[in-house]
Amino acid sequence: MSTTFLGLPSAPPRAPYGAGNLRGDQKFPKAAHTELQNTQLRGNLHKATHTIRAKRLAVTAELPDWEHLRDAGSAIKSDTLNRLPELLEELEERVTARGGTVHWARDAVEANEIVTRLVRAKGSEEVIKVKSMATQEIGLNEHLEAEGITAHETDLAELIVQLAHDKPSHILVPAIHRNREEIREIFLKEIPGVDPELTSVPAELAAAARAYLREKFMTTKVAVSGANFGIAETGTLAVVESEGNGRMCLTLPETLITVMGIEKVLPRHQDLEVFFQLLPRSSTGERMNPYTSLWTGVTEGDGPQEFHLVLLDNGRTAALADKIGREALHCIRCSACLNVCPVYERAGGHAYGSTYPGPIGAVLTPQLAGMDAAKDDPNASLPYASSLCGACFDACPVKIDIPSLLVELRHQKTEQAGTTAESLAMKAAAAVMARPGLYTGAQRAAGLGRVIAGRDAKIKHLPAPFDGWSDSRDTPAPPRRSFRRWLDSADGREALRAAKAEGEASRREADASRMQGNPSQARADAPRTQPDPPRTQPDPPRTQAEPPAATETHDDQDKGEKA
């Protein structure tokens, strides 16, 4: 049994570079640009995400205490992470007491080695798999294949991705980027003995996949799964799914190997009551998951007679030590943030380069694997893969403030990068703006831009290093007269006088209207017949009309709502 640590005085390690699927080959902007050219992909994503989004809104609206459930889920995850070491030890003790074996994997390399060793010990050359983000994260399928072991995905969407030699693009629906016609073509090409008359009717596609998988279920001796939750109190593991393939994998094979991230542990069995309401509504828009499987260790004569639990760190301890990472570890992998994200909807999951795409992936991936802006790390571009619109925070069932975390990661990336061409340009601009003489000279020099403008008074091509701007947008030619010069002219001074007069007239009109609408205020503002008692300090002069009390109250209410 290998061991891992849950914290040292020095910084814990991130997931190892080059192992697993937590880092892409390209930066997000370049990868997204490529994906945006695929109109079929964009159409598929739009239809799928909007369908799931509508279902989610319908079922969450049914619960009057939905916000209280979100608060409860967030509180449970916070408590769990605060006590993570002791809860993991308790989970290990309970699983071992029920006949299971617990393995601790420091990273993806160790986890893959543990699973491979266990499969070989059973003399098996193939395994069946339940959909698992953890095994995707560590690249288990690729590692097993390199070791001569075939992994058969049994989730329909995962099977589609595997047969197409593709990569998942969504946390919950890995083949969301595929439509029915594409799936039909994949099945005809990759599934042996499939009916050549197969149509794109969903029921027929599902039947073809079922026939293909049935033999695997009945003959394979080893299964590999993930886990949605692990209960420290009892040693119970939980898997929720929609197709029943998970139930088959968890009950038919002789040996079951479960790979679970250490953040998936929960303190008590009753905590499932909260998450079994949050997860299905947020993920698939269902009131409950069609299949919920719970098992505790080994039960003689029922189900697998050998159970192994691999507890995976792979950068989670490092994330736990970081305020951003700790909040990101609250994630329950529901994918609600992906389904509402305008960036994900257009760019798709492959552009992120990680097992975890979308808004939460843009936070979680750099926390698990790190981001090194100085080395041109693709992960350093992920915090910018967001419009910061806030839809992800509104959708998150455990209230992860993803926009704020992304802003903080952008700050960290900027600090890592040090001096850049952009920062030098900003410093130069600040120096010019702080000196009136230089600023005036810069304005006059900018006027030369009219020379390179076209007849439509737009600059379409700028020389390097400004060509990055003109490649995607036109720049208006500078006017013949700057605003400052116009304001100093007779026309400018006349326009300024007219604006001031109009403002004064509007103020007097507003005062008169206020007095007519509030007689008591008018009487209070009228001159008094008795002089006020002398004061030690004179009243300060009034430079403008006092706003009405109703407006003050309304402003305070607005501020409170925004806060």
XYZ file of C-alpha atoms in Angstrom:
563
model
C 0.000 0.000 0.000
C 1.390 3.400 -0.958
C 0.830 6.433 1.224
C 0.245 10.089 0.638
C 0.458 13.087 2.906
C -2.267 15.592 3.647
C -0.128 18.618 4.276
C 3.373 19.675 5.246
C 4.863 22.960 6.470
C 6.143 23.494 2.908
C 3.814 23.968 -0.048
C 2.180 20.692 -1.170
C 2.865 19.618 -4.768
C 0.521 20.221 -7.676
C -0.449 17.473 -10.099
C 2.657 16.355 -12.028
C 3.343 18.001 -15.373
C 2.715 15.687 -18.310
C 0.690 13.074 -16.406
C -3.058 12.872 -16.901
C -5.383 15.315 -18.625
C -5.118 18.592 -16.729
C -3.223 20.623 -19.310
C -3.892 21.260 -22.980
C -1.485 21.774 -25.863
C -2.723 25.262 -26.750
C -3.729 28.396 -24.916
C -7.450 28.925 -24.623
C -7.759 31.840 -27.120
C -6.071 29.877 -29.911
C -7.980 26.665 -29.176
C -11.270 28.548 -28.908
C -10.645 30.294 -32.224
C -10.311 26.884 -33.870
C -13.473 25.522 -32.256
C -15.483 28.614 -33.197
C -15.047 27.724 -36.865
C -17.129 24.565 -36.306
C -20.713 25.701 -36.857
C -22.055 22.183 -36.276
C -20.409 22.126 -32.848
C -21.930 25.473 -31.919
C -25.372 24.335 -32.983
C -25.082 21.103 -30.995
C -23.922 22.932 -27.877
C -26.599 25.599 -28.105
C -29.397 23.061 -28.353
C -28.069 20.781 -25.612
C -27.170 23.442 -23.047
C -30.427 25.336 -23.487
C -32.436 22.126 -23.088
C -30.674 21.196 -19.845
C -30.870 24.790 -18.618
C -34.640 24.938 -19.091
C -35.141 21.633 -17.269
C -32.975 22.811 -14.384
C -34.914 26.046 -13.976
C -38.209 24.142 -13.946
C -37.268 21.657 -11.219
C -35.442 24.133 -8.983
C -38.457 26.461 -9.090
C -40.515 23.674 -7.505
C -38.561 23.895 -4.247
C -39.346 26.908 -2.050
C -36.268 26.113 0.049
C -33.844 25.822 -2.892
C -31.647 28.656 -1.641
C -31.554 27.092 1.832
C -30.441 23.812 0.254
C -27.649 25.651 -1.562
C -26.557 27.231 1.710
C -26.626 23.840 3.423
C -24.558 22.233 0.673
C -21.967 24.997 0.865
C -21.789 24.735 4.662
C -21.325 20.949 4.576
C -18.501 21.230 2.045
C -16.800 23.944 4.102
C -16.990 21.813 7.233
C -15.678 18.796 5.319
C -12.623 20.605 3.985
C -11.860 22.062 7.405
C -11.713 18.519 8.817
C -10.513 16.666 5.743
C -7.568 14.699 7.236
C -9.584 13.258 10.117
C -12.563 12.456 7.874
C -10.355 10.598 5.396
C -8.823 8.553 8.189
C -12.302 7.749 9.467
C -13.385 6.710 5.961
C -10.358 4.428 5.639
C -11.101 2.824 8.994
C -14.760 2.150 8.109
C -14.004 0.779 4.628
C -11.304 -1.514 5.992
C -13.629 -2.751 8.735
C -16.128 -3.824 6.054
C -13.615 -5.856 4.072
C -12.355 -3.226 1.642
C -8.782 -2.117 1.011
C -7.809 1.553 0.892
C -4.910 2.832 -1.214
C -3.535 6.377 -1.046
C -2.337 7.881 -4.344
C -0.195 10.992 -4.205
C -0.758 11.818 -7.872
C -1.898 10.504 -11.244
C 1.229 8.393 -11.682
C 0.707 6.523 -8.409
C -3.033 6.102 -8.985
C -2.482 4.585 -12.435
C 0.175 2.237 -11.073
C -2.108 1.082 -8.247
C -5.030 0.321 -10.570
C -2.792 -1.440 -13.095
C -1.247 -3.607 -10.394
C -4.666 -4.602 -9.050
C -5.996 -5.524 -12.505
C -2.937 -7.606 -13.315
C -3.216 -9.381 -9.968
C -6.599 -10.698 -11.112
C -5.135 -11.922 -14.393
C -7.492 -9.730 -16.399
C -6.711 -8.009 -19.677
C -9.823 -5.828 -19.739
C -11.994 -3.795 -17.375
C -15.427 -2.222 -17.578
C -15.770 1.344 -16.371
C -18.390 3.582 -14.843
C -18.214 7.222 -15.947
C -15.577 8.844 -13.747
C -14.045 12.316 -13.860
C -11.209 11.185 -11.579
C -10.074 8.442 -13.966
C -10.272 10.878 -16.888
C -8.209 13.357 -14.891
C -5.379 10.868 -14.327
C -5.539 9.450 -17.867
C -6.284 5.931 -16.643
C -7.622 4.600 -19.952
C -4.504 5.703 -21.818
C -2.245 4.208 -19.145
C -4.081 0.880 -19.142
C -3.927 0.713 -22.930
C -0.176 1.282 -22.819
C 0.037 -1.628 -20.367
C -1.960 -3.939 -22.630
C -5.248 -3.662 -20.709
C -8.448 -2.626 -22.499
C -10.881 -0.332 -20.678
C -14.483 -0.451 -21.908
C -16.538 2.647 -21.141
C -20.141 1.678 -20.363
C -21.760 5.101 -20.050
C -23.391 5.776 -23.428
C -21.854 9.217 -23.912
C -18.431 8.012 -22.763
C -18.742 5.047 -25.130
C -19.458 7.407 -28.025
C -16.375 9.463 -27.179
C -14.227 6.338 -26.828
C -15.380 4.769 -30.092
C -14.775 8.062 -31.924
C -11.237 8.256 -30.480
C -12.324 11.646 -29.191
C -12.097 13.502 -25.888
C -14.968 14.420 -23.541
C -16.161 18.011 -23.841
C -18.559 18.256 -20.900
C -18.435 17.172 -17.260
C -21.821 15.484 -17.331
C -22.508 14.858 -21.029
C -19.107 13.988 -22.534
C -20.473 13.687 -26.087
C -22.522 16.888 -25.967
C -20.653 18.096 -29.056
C -22.027 15.207 -31.128
C -25.460 14.949 -32.738
C -27.457 11.825 -33.605
C -26.257 11.599 -37.198
C -22.638 11.761 -36.104
C -23.250 9.085 -33.450
C -24.861 6.810 -36.028
C -21.807 7.099 -38.269
C -19.512 6.308 -35.334
C -21.490 3.186 -34.413
C -21.569 1.936 -38.004
C -17.812 2.315 -38.248
C -16.671 1.134 -34.805
C -19.135 -1.420 -33.382
C -18.580 -4.938 -34.756
C -21.663 -6.578 -36.225
C -23.909 -3.528 -35.975
C -26.961 -3.497 -38.241
C -25.991 -1.596 -41.418
C -29.578 -0.297 -41.574
C -29.141 1.445 -38.205
C -30.945 4.808 -38.130
C -30.357 7.903 -36.013
C -33.456 7.280 -33.879
C -32.257 7.543 -30.236
C -33.922 4.271 -29.185
C -32.151 2.373 -31.968
C -28.795 3.929 -31.125
C -29.232 3.012 -27.464
C -30.216 -0.545 -28.399
C -27.080 -0.933 -30.523
C -24.900 0.262 -27.652
C -26.716 -2.033 -25.217
C -26.147 -5.100 -27.378
C -22.465 -4.219 -27.687
C -22.010 -3.717 -23.933
C -24.068 -6.665 -22.715
C -21.301 -9.164 -23.457
C -18.753 -6.971 -21.661
C -20.928 -6.804 -18.553
C -21.336 -10.575 -18.407
C -17.723 -11.606 -19.031
C -15.424 -8.953 -17.538
C -14.130 -9.737 -14.042
C -12.862 -6.299 -12.979
C -14.719 -2.974 -12.886
C -13.377 0.526 -12.292
C -15.593 3.326 -11.025
C -15.475 6.764 -9.561
C -17.611 7.953 -6.678
C -19.858 10.955 -6.243
C -19.563 10.799 -2.470
C -17.841 8.796 0.259
C -19.332 8.775 3.765
C -16.741 8.875 6.549
C -19.262 7.852 9.200
C -20.080 4.482 7.608
C -17.503 3.851 4.866
C -20.297 3.952 2.276
C -19.631 4.979 -1.333
C -22.282 6.520 -3.590
C -22.610 6.610 -7.376
C -25.518 8.341 -9.119
C -26.257 7.828 -12.825
C -29.041 7.770 -15.381
C -28.605 4.627 -17.475
C -28.154 1.639 -15.176
C -24.711 0.811 -16.542
C -23.198 1.869 -13.242
C -25.380 -0.588 -11.349
C -24.178 -3.367 -13.656
C -20.515 -2.457 -13.131
C -20.905 -2.182 -9.365
C -22.610 -5.555 -8.916
C -21.567 -8.065 -11.632
C -17.728 -8.175 -11.624
C -15.701 -10.102 -9.071
C -13.472 -7.118 -8.258
C -14.393 -3.436 -7.963
C -11.796 -0.653 -7.945
C -13.061 2.842 -7.089
C -10.932 5.949 -7.691
C -12.176 8.906 -5.629
C -10.783 12.393 -5.168
C -10.147 13.112 -1.496
C -12.534 16.101 -1.556
C -15.520 13.824 -2.283
C -15.774 12.641 1.329
C -18.766 13.752 3.447
C -18.958 13.526 7.249
C -22.329 11.836 7.770
C -24.818 9.661 5.946
C -27.560 12.245 6.466
C -25.551 14.766 4.419
C -26.626 12.812 1.349
C -30.149 14.144 1.888
C -28.942 17.594 0.839
C -26.751 16.558 -2.079
C -29.225 14.049 -3.488
C -31.556 17.022 -3.983
C -28.948 19.476 -5.256
C -27.104 17.213 -7.691
C -29.855 15.822 -9.973
C -31.683 19.137 -10.265
C -28.491 21.017 -11.100
C -26.996 18.435 -13.443
C -29.717 16.792 -15.537
C -32.750 18.836 -14.487
C -34.332 15.817 -12.779
C -35.987 15.596 -9.373
C -33.903 12.543 -8.540
C -31.324 10.386 -10.246
C -32.785 7.312 -11.968
C -30.088 5.103 -10.412
C -28.527 5.732 -7.004
C -26.124 3.012 -5.848
C -24.753 2.822 -2.303
C -22.346 0.139 -1.126
C -20.215 -0.400 1.954
C -17.166 -2.629 1.677
C -17.758 -6.263 0.740
C -20.939 -8.282 1.317
C -20.445 -12.044 1.233
C -22.334 -13.671 -1.619
C -23.596 -10.374 -3.037
C -21.743 -8.198 -5.512
C -17.963 -7.935 -5.906
C -16.049 -9.999 -3.378
C -12.996 -7.769 -3.563
C -13.208 -3.991 -3.171
C -10.403 -1.447 -3.457
C -10.752 2.290 -2.805
C -8.035 4.528 -4.265
C -8.022 7.947 -2.580
C -6.569 10.443 -5.052
C -4.714 13.626 -4.137
C -3.200 14.844 -7.454
C -2.941 18.479 -6.422
C -5.957 18.591 -4.114
C -3.855 19.122 -1.000
C -2.171 22.056 -2.728
C -5.579 23.438 -3.691
C -6.784 22.986 -0.120
C -3.935 25.185 1.116
C -5.018 28.021 -1.206
C -8.081 30.183 -0.514
C -9.142 29.942 -4.157
C -8.507 26.230 -4.390
C -10.332 25.494 -1.155
C -13.519 27.060 -2.492
C -13.099 25.346 -5.864
C -12.946 21.976 -4.068
C -16.581 22.515 -3.039
C -17.514 21.472 -6.600
C -19.807 18.427 -6.845
C -19.312 18.040 -10.643
C -22.900 18.898 -11.590
C -21.890 20.966 -14.674
C -24.603 23.595 -14.065
C -22.039 26.355 -14.609
C -21.143 24.981 -18.049
C -24.748 24.967 -19.192
C -25.229 28.693 -18.477
C -21.810 29.942 -19.590
C -21.872 31.946 -22.857
C -18.168 31.277 -23.435
C -18.496 27.516 -23.041
C -21.603 27.447 -25.235
C -19.652 28.926 -28.124
C -16.153 27.523 -27.660
C -17.013 24.043 -26.357
C -15.154 21.916 -23.854
C -12.134 20.923 -25.944
C -10.868 24.509 -26.023
C -10.075 24.315 -22.298
C -7.613 21.446 -22.800
C -8.510 19.869 -19.448
C -10.766 17.149 -18.097
C -12.601 19.979 -16.334
C -13.914 22.544 -18.859
C -16.170 25.530 -18.397
C -16.150 28.103 -15.599
C -15.307 25.685 -12.780
C -12.608 24.089 -14.915
C -11.020 27.491 -15.484
C -10.607 27.710 -11.699
C -10.063 24.086 -10.699
C -7.535 23.104 -13.378
C -4.937 25.781 -12.470
C -5.417 24.899 -8.805
C -4.787 21.186 -9.317
C -2.059 21.378 -11.955
C -0.734 24.897 -11.388
C -0.217 27.683 -13.900
C 3.141 29.140 -14.806
C 2.721 32.347 -16.753
C 6.488 32.752 -17.087
C 6.710 29.449 -19.021
C 3.813 30.211 -21.357
C 1.657 27.594 -19.627
C -1.722 27.032 -21.375
C -3.360 26.833 -17.939
C -2.417 30.473 -17.335
C -4.881 31.477 -20.066
C -7.872 29.709 -18.477
C -8.817 32.449 -15.959
C -9.513 34.699 -18.954
C -11.960 32.200 -20.507
C -14.906 34.039 -18.983
C -16.997 37.158 -19.467
C -17.469 37.387 -15.660
C -21.222 37.707 -16.234
C -21.982 35.866 -12.971
C -24.375 33.273 -14.415
C -22.159 30.464 -13.113
C -22.420 31.712 -9.525
C -26.203 31.934 -9.783
C -26.389 28.350 -11.075
C -23.866 26.707 -8.743
C -25.697 24.478 -6.205
C -23.006 25.032 -3.557
C -22.569 28.758 -4.255
C -18.977 28.784 -5.471
C -18.197 32.407 -6.353
C -16.513 31.493 -9.615
C -16.291 35.059 -11.062
C -14.432 36.351 -7.999
C -12.073 33.370 -8.060
C -11.315 33.990 -11.735
C -10.501 37.636 -11.041
C -8.114 36.604 -8.266
C -6.444 34.060 -10.558
C -6.002 36.778 -13.186
C -4.259 38.869 -10.557
C -1.970 35.971 -9.670
C -1.161 35.401 -13.329
C -0.285 39.065 -13.784
C 1.978 38.970 -10.742
C 3.726 35.870 -12.094
C 4.258 37.387 -15.512
C 6.158 40.374 -14.105
C 7.064 43.094 -16.607
C 5.333 42.612 -19.953
C 4.941 44.673 -23.098
C 1.436 45.554 -21.949
C 2.586 46.770 -18.529
C 5.377 48.829 -20.121
C 2.872 50.403 -22.502
C 0.595 51.313 -19.599
C 3.485 52.875 -17.687
C 4.449 54.901 -20.745
C 0.859 56.081 -21.184
C 0.697 57.070 -17.512
C 3.888 59.103 -17.861
C 2.507 60.957 -20.894
C -0.854 61.690 -19.256
C 0.858 63.053 -16.149
C 2.691 65.717 -18.186
C 0.522 68.259 -20.088
C 3.246 69.075 -22.572
C 3.805 65.448 -23.522
C 0.059 64.826 -23.651
C -0.459 67.733 -26.064
C 2.395 66.496 -28.221
C 0.941 62.986 -28.274
C -2.408 64.381 -29.405
C -0.796 66.207 -32.297
C 1.194 63.108 -33.270
C -1.977 61.011 -33.210
C -3.435 63.343 -35.812
C -1.010 61.824 -38.320
C -3.210 58.718 -38.209
C -5.485 60.433 -40.737
C -2.797 59.804 -43.331
C -3.242 56.008 -43.175
C -7.036 56.083 -42.884
C -9.218 55.081 -45.785
C -11.936 57.099 -47.444
C -14.373 55.868 -44.819
C -12.231 57.565 -42.127
C -11.255 54.202 -40.603
C -7.818 52.701 -40.028
C -7.978 49.054 -41.054
C -4.315 48.038 -40.698
C -1.851 49.116 -38.025
C 1.881 48.315 -37.979
C 3.338 45.909 -35.409
C 3.000 45.673 -32.471
C -0.476 47.228 -32.873
C -1.615 44.853 -35.611
C -3.229 42.585 -33.016
C -5.812 45.330 -32.536
C -6.493 46.073 -36.205
C -6.683 42.384 -37.142
C -10.049 42.116 -35.405
C -11.466 45.651 -35.474
C -11.304 48.962 -37.361
C -9.996 52.096 -35.675
C -11.676 55.473 -36.337
C -9.292 58.043 -37.771
C -8.359 60.861 -35.348
C -10.485 64.013 -35.872
C -8.912 67.111 -37.360
C -9.469 68.991 -34.124
C -9.090 67.412 -30.672
C -11.735 67.847 -28.003
C -9.492 70.153 -25.981
C -8.896 72.428 -28.964
C -12.608 72.480 -29.752
C -13.474 73.333 -26.146
C -11.048 76.262 -26.211
C -12.631 77.598 -29.407
C -15.577 79.996 -29.625
C -17.882 77.132 -30.609
C -16.809 75.104 -27.603
C -17.226 77.962 -25.150
C -20.678 78.745 -26.519
C -21.721 75.078 -26.237
C -20.454 74.988 -22.657
C -22.444 78.125 -21.726
C -25.586 76.652 -23.286
C -25.125 73.385 -21.387
C -24.708 75.219 -18.089
C -27.820 77.321 -18.727
C -29.831 74.227 -19.594
C -28.640 72.501 -16.436
C -29.574 75.489 -14.273
C -33.042 75.658 -15.840
C -33.551 71.944 -15.213
C -32.512 72.384 -11.591
C -34.975 75.227 -11.028
C -37.745 73.219 -12.671
C -36.979 70.225 -10.439
C -37.022 72.445 -7.325
C -40.383 73.928 -8.282
C -41.842 70.500 -8.952
C -40.609 69.251 -5.605
C -42.170 72.156 -3.754
C -45.531 71.622 -5.443
C -45.537 67.926 -4.679
C -44.509 68.317 -1.002
C -46.175 71.375 0.635
C -44.834 70.508 4.100
C -41.311 70.559 2.714
C -42.074 73.901 1.037
C -43.214 75.367 4.377
C -40.104 74.017 6.055
C -37.937 75.673 3.427
C -39.835 79.014 3.598
C -38.199 81.956 5.516
C -39.014 81.946 9.231
C -40.652 84.954 10.962
C -38.563 84.446 14.085
C -34.808 84.607 13.790
C -32.860 81.480 14.649
C -30.842 81.553 17.870
C -27.228 82.555 17.388
C -24.794 79.752 16.535
C -21.161 79.405 17.326
C -20.399 78.387 13.740
C -22.058 79.756 10.597
C -23.859 77.323 8.297
C -21.813 76.331 5.271
C -23.024 77.875 2.030
C -25.386 75.727 -0.013
C -23.961 75.184 -3.447
C -26.764 73.018 -4.820
C -30.290 71.998 -4.066
C -30.699 69.294 -1.456
C -32.185 66.082 -2.956
C -35.611 65.048 -1.685
C -35.863 62.602 1.194
C -37.646 60.035 -0.971
C -34.726 60.021 -3.394
C -32.256 59.538 -0.539
C -34.194 56.538 0.724
C -34.384 55.057 -2.755
C -30.615 55.470 -3.249
C -29.924 53.746 0.059
C -32.174 50.870 -0.950
C -30.364 50.560 -4.269
C -27.027 50.444 -2.489
C -28.261 47.789 -0.136
C -29.533 45.605 -2.977
C -26.274 45.915 -4.872
C -24.284 45.036 -1.784
